[in-house]
DNA sequence: CGATTTTGTGCAACTAGTTGCACAAAATCG
DNA sequence: CGATTTTGTGCAACTAGTTGCACAAAATCG
């Protein structure tokens, strides 16, 4: 729904080829939108067919050759229209949170390592964004454009900070948890019997695949 | 990728029919996973076909009749396996952040109202989660299961708090912005000329549709 | 300078989620 | 008690994103 608009935005900021776009998405767009090179090329084709962008004149190369695109007036208008239109926020879907909730009924064996790994990933991401902030938004510059872009980076940065803190908190909680974690349904009729269900040992090697 | 596991988790916590699941997803699962009733029914069918869940014996009703499901041992094992398996966090994609970045080049006309609307939505959500916290996690209860589930709710709650603060910050920034917002490319050659581009007026009524 | 690696573009098949309905049974309403 | 609404289940078509390749041109390497 909004990949085309992400590409339009990037191209208005600076005309680019598919690969350049891919790099810019990885580098300085990733903190609010991510996309693979396959998605980008596909969408560039559609946007060109729709008359919203065009290949920069001058080069007319075939497969395996750079081709840069720029935004046409129609593209700019579409982007302005989309930006102003009301949109509902999309509901949350976070696998790690789900896994933790699942762990409450099925046992905590194994997640802790991945929590730790995620913590590292988020810490690294956070550090990277802080670099970007230092580089792209030094105290001096604060044109309206800069302030808006800085605002967006702050969101990405603060979200990473949030996850970092949350994961630390979660790990601290784990440290206080008894033994190998719970595996029963609190609402089931079984009383305070501290049973150790089979999940941890039996499922074991993780052989089972779905479908 | 993880809707089936969300359903398994919910069903382990308490066997339910499709509609009951839908309600529980809306109510107390929405802060980490969301799903429509169509998704849920479809997935219930698959899970049953795969032998991970089964209809509760006792009733054998046709279309338009309640049918409750419970998790089979194979389902519990699959859930335990999935929960423990390492998974990469999925990259961020947030339309509002993208729109703000787009607004930096294409003009801010129109977004402010939607920022305000989002702020209200997030405030309402936050209040709702605080209710849930008060109701489901009173100071007394802190079995391991509760602590894990509380941790998950805290994430949902703190994320809403984050967005609320961020949107307030964004709106404050808007208040300081000159006139009708920027609409030029900072990197383009045009100097400090405070031009007012056509985007606001020309694109206007929002007629243009893609495809 | 031929072989190998890197750069750049792209297709095809798949998975996950969304939108728009359809329809039967049960409950409610005049 | 027939008509209408609500409850509950589900199909079909679509949109968005992912995964796994293919392949040509250019650069590099022995």
PDB file of C-alpha atoms in Angstrom, chain B:
ATOM      1  CA  UNK B   1       3.996 -17.236   9.756  1.00  0.00           C
ATOM      2  CA  UNK B   2       2.754 -16.997  13.292  1.00  0.00           C
ATOM      3  CA  UNK B   3      -0.996 -16.671  13.210  1.00  0.00           C
ATOM      4  CA  UNK B   4      -1.341 -20.423  13.759  1.00  0.00           C
ATOM      5  CA  UNK B   5       0.838 -20.087  16.850  1.00  0.00           C
ATOM      6  CA  UNK B   6      -1.183 -17.185  18.132  1.00  0.00           C
ATOM      7  CA  UNK B   7      -4.272 -19.350  17.811  1.00  0.00           C
ATOM      8  CA  UNK B   8      -2.589 -22.311  19.469  1.00  0.00           C
ATOM      9  CA  UNK B   9      -1.551 -20.115  22.375  1.00  0.00           C
ATOM     10  CA  UNK B  10      -5.065 -18.764  22.777  1.00  0.00           C
ATOM     11  CA  UNK B  11      -6.553 -22.249  22.589  1.00  0.00           C
ATOM     12  CA  UNK B  12      -4.130 -23.711  25.103  1.00  0.00           C
ATOM     13  CA  UNK B  13      -5.083 -20.919  27.466  1.00  0.00           C
ATOM     14  CA  UNK B  14      -8.721 -21.793  26.887  1.00  0.00           C
ATOM     15  CA  UNK B  15     -10.563 -23.881  24.274  1.00  0.00           C
ATOM     16  CA  UNK B  16     -12.870 -21.705  22.192  1.00  0.00           C
ATOM     17  CA  UNK B  17     -14.993 -21.451  19.083  1.00  0.00           C
ATOM     18  CA  UNK B  18     -14.102 -19.257  16.124  1.00  0.00           C
ATOM     19  CA  UNK B  19     -16.174 -16.370  17.330  1.00  0.00           C
ATOM     20  CA  UNK B  20     -14.908 -16.597  20.877  1.00  0.00           C
ATOM     21  CA  UNK B  21     -11.372 -16.555  19.495  1.00  0.00           C
ATOM     22  CA  UNK B  22     -12.200 -13.529  17.393  1.00  0.00           C
ATOM     23  CA  UNK B  23     -13.470 -11.733  20.503  1.00  0.00           C
ATOM     24  CA  UNK B  24     -10.439 -12.702  22.538  1.00  0.00           C
ATOM     25  CA  UNK B  25      -8.159 -11.492  19.771  1.00  0.00           C
ATOM     26  CA  UNK B  26      -9.928  -8.157  19.765  1.00  0.00           C
ATOM     27  CA  UNK B  27      -9.930  -7.875  23.502  1.00  0.00           C
ATOM     28  CA  UNK B  28      -6.853  -9.238  25.176  1.00  0.00           C
ATOM     29  CA  UNK B  29      -4.591 -10.463  22.407  1.00  0.00           C
ATOM     30  CA  UNK B  30      -4.687  -7.360  20.229  1.00  0.00           C
ATOM     31  CA  UNK B  31      -1.765  -5.765  22.060  1.00  0.00           C
ATOM     32  CA  UNK B  32       0.673  -8.213  20.519  1.00  0.00           C
ATOM     33  CA  UNK B  33      -1.229  -9.852  17.653  1.00  0.00           C
ATOM     34  CA  UNK B  34      -4.252  -8.976  15.594  1.00  0.00           C
ATOM     35  CA  UNK B  35      -6.364 -11.062  13.247  1.00  0.00           C
ATOM     36  CA  UNK B  36      -9.710 -10.924  11.501  1.00  0.00           C
ATOM     37  CA  UNK B  37     -12.373 -13.576  11.898  1.00  0.00           C
ATOM     38  CA  UNK B  38     -11.805 -14.739   8.306  1.00  0.00           C
ATOM     39  CA  UNK B  39      -8.160 -15.414   9.037  1.00  0.00           C
ATOM     40  CA  UNK B  40      -9.064 -17.221  12.209  1.00  0.00           C
ATOM     41  CA  UNK B  41     -11.615 -19.562  10.635  1.00  0.00           C
ATOM     42  CA  UNK B  42      -9.301 -20.351   7.758  1.00  0.00           C
ATOM     43  CA  UNK B  43      -6.451 -21.133  10.106  1.00  0.00           C
ATOM     44  CA  UNK B  44      -8.627 -23.232  12.416  1.00  0.00           C
ATOM     45  CA  UNK B  45      -9.420 -25.403   9.408  1.00  0.00           C
ATOM     46  CA  UNK B  46      -5.738 -25.847   8.586  1.00  0.00           C
ATOM     47  CA  UNK B  47      -4.761 -26.576  12.160  1.00  0.00           C
ATOM     48  CA  UNK B  48      -7.482 -29.192  12.403  1.00  0.00           C
ATOM     49  CA  UNK B  49      -6.427 -30.777   9.105  1.00  0.00           C
ATOM     50  CA  UNK B  50      -2.835 -30.886  10.379  1.00  0.00           C
ATOM     51  CA  UNK B  51      -3.923 -32.660  13.529  1.00  0.00           C
ATOM     52  CA  UNK B  52      -2.759 -29.901  15.884  1.00  0.00           C
ATOM     53  CA  UNK B  53      -6.202 -29.128  17.235  1.00  0.00           C
ATOM     54  CA  UNK B  54      -9.574 -30.843  17.240  1.00  0.00           C
ATOM     55  CA  UNK B  55     -13.198 -29.931  17.675  1.00  0.00           C
ATOM     56  CA  UNK B  56     -14.370 -30.548  21.207  1.00  0.00           C
ATOM     57  CA  UNK B  57     -16.355 -33.784  21.170  1.00  0.00           C
ATOM     58  CA  UNK B  58     -19.983 -33.601  22.249  1.00  0.00           C
ATOM     59  CA  UNK B  59     -21.304 -31.281  19.582  1.00  0.00           C
ATOM     60  CA  UNK B  60     -21.168 -32.017  15.874  1.00  0.00           C
ATOM     61  CA  UNK B  61     -22.924 -29.007  14.376  1.00  0.00           C
ATOM     62  CA  UNK B  62     -23.011 -27.796  10.757  1.00  0.00           C
ATOM     63  CA  UNK B  63     -22.675 -24.338   9.249  1.00  0.00           C
ATOM     64  CA  UNK B  64     -23.872 -21.514  11.426  1.00  0.00           C
ATOM     65  CA  UNK B  65     -23.276 -23.563  14.567  1.00  0.00           C
ATOM     66  CA  UNK B  66     -20.741 -23.076  17.265  1.00  0.00           C
ATOM     67  CA  UNK B  67     -17.821 -25.426  17.193  1.00  0.00           C
ATOM     68  CA  UNK B  68     -15.159 -25.272  19.896  1.00  0.00           C
ATOM     69  CA  UNK B  69     -11.591 -26.414  19.493  1.00  0.00           C
ATOM     70  CA  UNK B  70      -8.944 -27.685  21.838  1.00  0.00           C
ATOM     71  CA  UNK B  71      -5.215 -28.183  21.321  1.00  0.00           C
ATOM     72  CA  UNK B  72      -3.878 -31.697  20.817  1.00  0.00           C
ATOM     73  CA  UNK B  73      -0.487 -32.835  22.151  1.00  0.00           C
ATOM     74  CA  UNK B  74       1.027 -32.408  18.678  1.00  0.00           C
ATOM     75  CA  UNK B  75      -0.162 -28.796  18.707  1.00  0.00           C
ATOM     76  CA  UNK B  76       1.367 -28.146  22.089  1.00  0.00           C
ATOM     77  CA  UNK B  77       4.666 -29.588  20.911  1.00  0.00           C
ATOM     78  CA  UNK B  78       4.638 -27.507  17.758  1.00  0.00           C
ATOM     79  CA  UNK B  79       3.960 -24.414  19.834  1.00  0.00           C
ATOM     80  CA  UNK B  80       6.809 -25.213  22.219  1.00  0.00           C
ATOM     81  CA  UNK B  81       9.135 -25.839  19.301  1.00  0.00           C
ATOM     82  CA  UNK B  82       8.214 -22.583  17.552  1.00  0.00           C
ATOM     83  CA  UNK B  83       8.481 -20.567  20.751  1.00  0.00           C
ATOM     84  CA  UNK B  84      12.005 -21.756  21.403  1.00  0.00           C
ATOM     85  CA  UNK B  85      13.275 -21.412  17.814  1.00  0.00           C
ATOM     86  CA  UNK B  86      15.376 -18.339  16.985  1.00  0.00           C
ATOM     87  CA  UNK B  87      13.685 -15.724  14.818  1.00  0.00           C
ATOM     88  CA  UNK B  88      14.866 -12.420  13.449  1.00  0.00           C
ATOM     89  CA  UNK B  89      12.922  -9.309  14.336  1.00  0.00           C
ATOM     90  CA  UNK B  90      11.040  -8.055  11.336  1.00  0.00           C
ATOM     91  CA  UNK B  91      12.039  -4.678   9.955  1.00  0.00           C
ATOM     92  CA  UNK B  92       9.940  -1.616  10.673  1.00  0.00           C
ATOM     93  CA  UNK B  93       7.271  -0.309   8.308  1.00  0.00           C
ATOM     94  CA  UNK B  94       5.281   2.624   9.542  1.00  0.00           C
ATOM     95  CA  UNK B  95       3.103   4.610   7.164  1.00  0.00           C
ATOM     96  CA  UNK B  96       2.830   7.663   9.401  1.00  0.00           C
ATOM     97  CA  UNK B  97       6.590   8.021   9.648  1.00  0.00           C
ATOM     98  CA  UNK B  98       6.831   7.669   5.893  1.00  0.00           C
ATOM     99  CA  UNK B  99       4.154  10.308   5.424  1.00  0.00           C
ATOM    100  CA  UNK B 100       6.053  12.718   7.609  1.00  0.00           C
ATOM    101  CA  UNK B 101       9.199  12.140   5.645  1.00  0.00           C
ATOM    102  CA  UNK B 102       7.203  12.675   2.443  1.00  0.00           C
ATOM    103  CA  UNK B 103       5.737  15.846   3.902  1.00  0.00           C
ATOM    104  CA  UNK B 104       9.257  17.203   4.212  1.00  0.00           C
ATOM    105  CA  UNK B 105       9.501  17.325   0.422  1.00  0.00           C
ATOM    106  CA  UNK B 106       5.904  17.616  -0.678  1.00  0.00           C
ATOM    107  CA  UNK B 107       4.316  19.911   1.876  1.00  0.00           C
ATOM    108  CA  UNK B 108       2.638  19.419   5.218  1.00  0.00           C
ATOM    109  CA  UNK B 109      -0.860  20.442   4.189  1.00  0.00           C
ATOM    110  CA  UNK B 110      -3.342  17.925   5.515  1.00  0.00           C
ATOM    111  CA  UNK B 111      -1.278  15.664   7.730  1.00  0.00           C
ATOM    112  CA  UNK B 112      -1.632  17.663  10.874  1.00  0.00           C
ATOM    113  CA  UNK B 113      -5.300  16.709  11.232  1.00  0.00           C
ATOM    114  CA  UNK B 114      -4.430  13.059  10.900  1.00  0.00           C
ATOM    115  CA  UNK B 115      -1.604  13.352  13.405  1.00  0.00           C
ATOM    116  CA  UNK B 116      -4.134  14.716  15.853  1.00  0.00           C
ATOM    117  CA  UNK B 117      -6.534  11.906  15.070  1.00  0.00           C
ATOM    118  CA  UNK B 118      -3.823   9.303  15.597  1.00  0.00           C
ATOM    119  CA  UNK B 119      -2.917  10.921  18.879  1.00  0.00           C
ATOM    120  CA  UNK B 120      -6.484  10.462  20.047  1.00  0.00           C
ATOM    121  CA  UNK B 121      -6.605   6.866  18.885  1.00  0.00           C
ATOM    122  CA  UNK B 122      -3.391   6.029  20.702  1.00  0.00           C
ATOM    123  CA  UNK B 123      -4.527   7.819  23.841  1.00  0.00           C
ATOM    124  CA  UNK B 124      -7.725   5.809  23.824  1.00  0.00           C
ATOM    125  CA  UNK B 125      -5.815   2.582  23.268  1.00  0.00           C
ATOM    126  CA  UNK B 126      -3.438   3.445  26.065  1.00  0.00           C
ATOM    127  CA  UNK B 127      -6.330   4.055  28.437  1.00  0.00           C
ATOM    128  CA  UNK B 128      -7.859   0.734  27.445  1.00  0.00           C
ATOM    129  CA  UNK B 129      -4.648  -1.155  28.133  1.00  0.00           C
ATOM    130  CA  UNK B 130      -4.355   0.574  31.491  1.00  0.00           C
ATOM    131  CA  UNK B 131      -7.821  -0.718  32.293  1.00  0.00           C
ATOM    132  CA  UNK B 132      -6.776  -4.219  31.313  1.00  0.00           C
ATOM    133  CA  UNK B 133      -3.675  -3.942  33.439  1.00  0.00           C
ATOM    134  CA  UNK B 134      -5.708  -2.846  36.428  1.00  0.00           C
ATOM    135  CA  UNK B 135      -8.211  -5.642  35.903  1.00  0.00           C
ATOM    136  CA  UNK B 136      -5.938  -8.567  34.964  1.00  0.00           C
ATOM    137  CA  UNK B 137      -2.773  -7.778  36.905  1.00  0.00           C
ATOM    138  CA  UNK B 138      -3.606  -6.456  40.335  1.00  0.00           C
ATOM    139  CA  UNK B 139      -0.563  -6.121  42.649  1.00  0.00           C
ATOM    140  CA  UNK B 140      -1.205  -9.442  44.339  1.00  0.00           C
ATOM    141  CA  UNK B 141      -0.972 -11.938  41.505  1.00  0.00           C
ATOM    142  CA  UNK B 142       2.503 -12.674  40.346  1.00  0.00           C
ATOM    143  CA  UNK B 143       2.830 -16.305  39.461  1.00  0.00           C
ATOM    144  CA  UNK B 144       5.441 -16.897  36.743  1.00  0.00           C
ATOM    145  CA  UNK B 145       2.683 -17.092  34.115  1.00  0.00           C
ATOM    146  CA  UNK B 146       1.256 -13.782  35.242  1.00  0.00           C
ATOM    147  CA  UNK B 147       4.627 -12.105  35.236  1.00  0.00           C
ATOM    148  CA  UNK B 148       5.271 -13.183  31.659  1.00  0.00           C
ATOM    149  CA  UNK B 149       1.844 -12.125  30.487  1.00  0.00           C
ATOM    150  CA  UNK B 150       2.158  -8.862  32.331  1.00  0.00           C
ATOM    151  CA  UNK B 151       5.489  -8.259  30.602  1.00  0.00           C
ATOM    152  CA  UNK B 152       3.774  -8.635  27.241  1.00  0.00           C
ATOM    153  CA  UNK B 153       0.996  -6.268  28.172  1.00  0.00           C
ATOM    154  CA  UNK B 154       3.568  -3.755  29.412  1.00  0.00           C
ATOM    155  CA  UNK B 155       5.155  -3.777  25.963  1.00  0.00           C
ATOM    156  CA  UNK B 156       1.846  -3.032  24.267  1.00  0.00           C
ATOM    157  CA  UNK B 157       1.065  -0.404  26.840  1.00  0.00           C
ATOM    158  CA  UNK B 158       4.459   1.277  26.659  1.00  0.00           C
ATOM    159  CA  UNK B 159       4.354   1.291  22.878  1.00  0.00           C
ATOM    160  CA  UNK B 160       1.089   3.198  22.983  1.00  0.00           C
ATOM    161  CA  UNK B 161       2.628   5.562  25.494  1.00  0.00           C
ATOM    162  CA  UNK B 162       5.572   6.002  23.162  1.00  0.00           C
ATOM    163  CA  UNK B 163       3.386   6.906  20.189  1.00  0.00           C
ATOM    164  CA  UNK B 164       1.350   9.264  22.282  1.00  0.00           C
ATOM    165  CA  UNK B 165       4.451  11.138  23.363  1.00  0.00           C
ATOM    166  CA  UNK B 166       5.919  11.098  19.894  1.00  0.00           C
ATOM    167  CA  UNK B 167       2.769  12.469  18.270  1.00  0.00           C
ATOM    168  CA  UNK B 168       2.553  15.218  20.878  1.00  0.00           C
ATOM    169  CA  UNK B 169       6.132  16.077  20.120  1.00  0.00           C
ATOM    170  CA  UNK B 170       5.425  16.069  16.371  1.00  0.00           C
ATOM    171  CA  UNK B 171       2.433  18.371  16.793  1.00  0.00           C
ATOM    172  CA  UNK B 172       4.472  20.722  18.935  1.00  0.00           C
ATOM    173  CA  UNK B 173       7.059  20.832  16.164  1.00  0.00           C
ATOM    174  CA  UNK B 174       4.340  21.641  13.642  1.00  0.00           C
ATOM    175  CA  UNK B 175       3.215  24.561  15.746  1.00  0.00           C
ATOM    176  CA  UNK B 176       6.666  26.114  15.352  1.00  0.00           C
ATOM    177  CA  UNK B 177       6.849  25.461  11.620  1.00  0.00           C
ATOM    178  CA  UNK B 178       6.514  28.439   9.279  1.00  0.00           C
ATOM    179  CA  UNK B 179       3.380  28.852   7.146  1.00  0.00           C
ATOM    180  CA  UNK B 180       2.233  25.948   5.120  1.00  0.00           C
ATOM    181  CA  UNK B 181       5.259  23.746   5.339  1.00  0.00           C
ATOM    182  CA  UNK B 182       8.114  22.968   3.033  1.00  0.00           C
ATOM    183  CA  UNK B 183       7.679  21.523  -0.392  1.00  0.00           C
ATOM    184  CA  UNK B 184      11.104  21.643  -1.948  1.00  0.00           C
ATOM    185  CA  UNK B 185      14.064  19.353  -2.088  1.00  0.00           C
ATOM    186  CA  UNK B 186      16.738  20.666   0.225  1.00  0.00           C
ATOM    187  CA  UNK B 187      19.358  19.085  -1.933  1.00  0.00           C
ATOM    188  CA  UNK B 188      18.077  20.657  -5.159  1.00  0.00           C
ATOM    189  CA  UNK B 189      20.037  23.595  -6.474  1.00  0.00           C
ATOM    190  CA  UNK B 190      17.369  26.167  -5.666  1.00  0.00           C
ATOM    191  CA  UNK B 191      18.689  28.383  -2.845  1.00  0.00           C
ATOM    192  CA  UNK B 192      16.813  29.700   0.173  1.00  0.00           C
ATOM    193  CA  UNK B 193      13.929  30.927  -1.994  1.00  0.00           C
ATOM    194  CA  UNK B 194      10.849  30.374   0.200  1.00  0.00           C
ATOM    195  CA  UNK B 195       8.747  29.031  -2.630  1.00  0.00           C
ATOM    196  CA  UNK B 196       5.212  27.779  -2.200  1.00  0.00           C
ATOM    197  CA  UNK B 197       4.852  24.884  -4.625  1.00  0.00           C
ATOM    198  CA  UNK B 198       1.636  23.865  -6.273  1.00  0.00           C
ATOM    199  CA  UNK B 199       1.121  20.647  -4.342  1.00  0.00           C
ATOM    200  CA  UNK B 200      -1.371  22.062  -1.888  1.00  0.00           C
ATOM    201  CA  UNK B 201      -3.690  23.637  -4.427  1.00  0.00           C
ATOM    202  CA  UNK B 202      -3.218  21.617  -7.614  1.00  0.00           C
ATOM    203  CA  UNK B 203      -3.470  18.046  -6.383  1.00  0.00           C
ATOM    204  CA  UNK B 204      -6.426  19.318  -4.446  1.00  0.00           C
ATOM    205  CA  UNK B 205      -9.494  17.193  -4.321  1.00  0.00           C
ATOM    206  CA  UNK B 206      -7.521  13.983  -4.162  1.00  0.00           C
ATOM    207  CA  UNK B 207      -9.038  12.596  -7.334  1.00  0.00           C
ATOM    208  CA  UNK B 208      -6.019  10.680  -8.547  1.00  0.00           C
ATOM    209  CA  UNK B 209      -5.997   6.946  -7.968  1.00  0.00           C
ATOM    210  CA  UNK B 210      -3.255   4.496  -8.783  1.00  0.00           C
ATOM    211  CA  UNK B 211      -3.856   1.554 -11.106  1.00  0.00           C
TER     212      UNK B 211
END
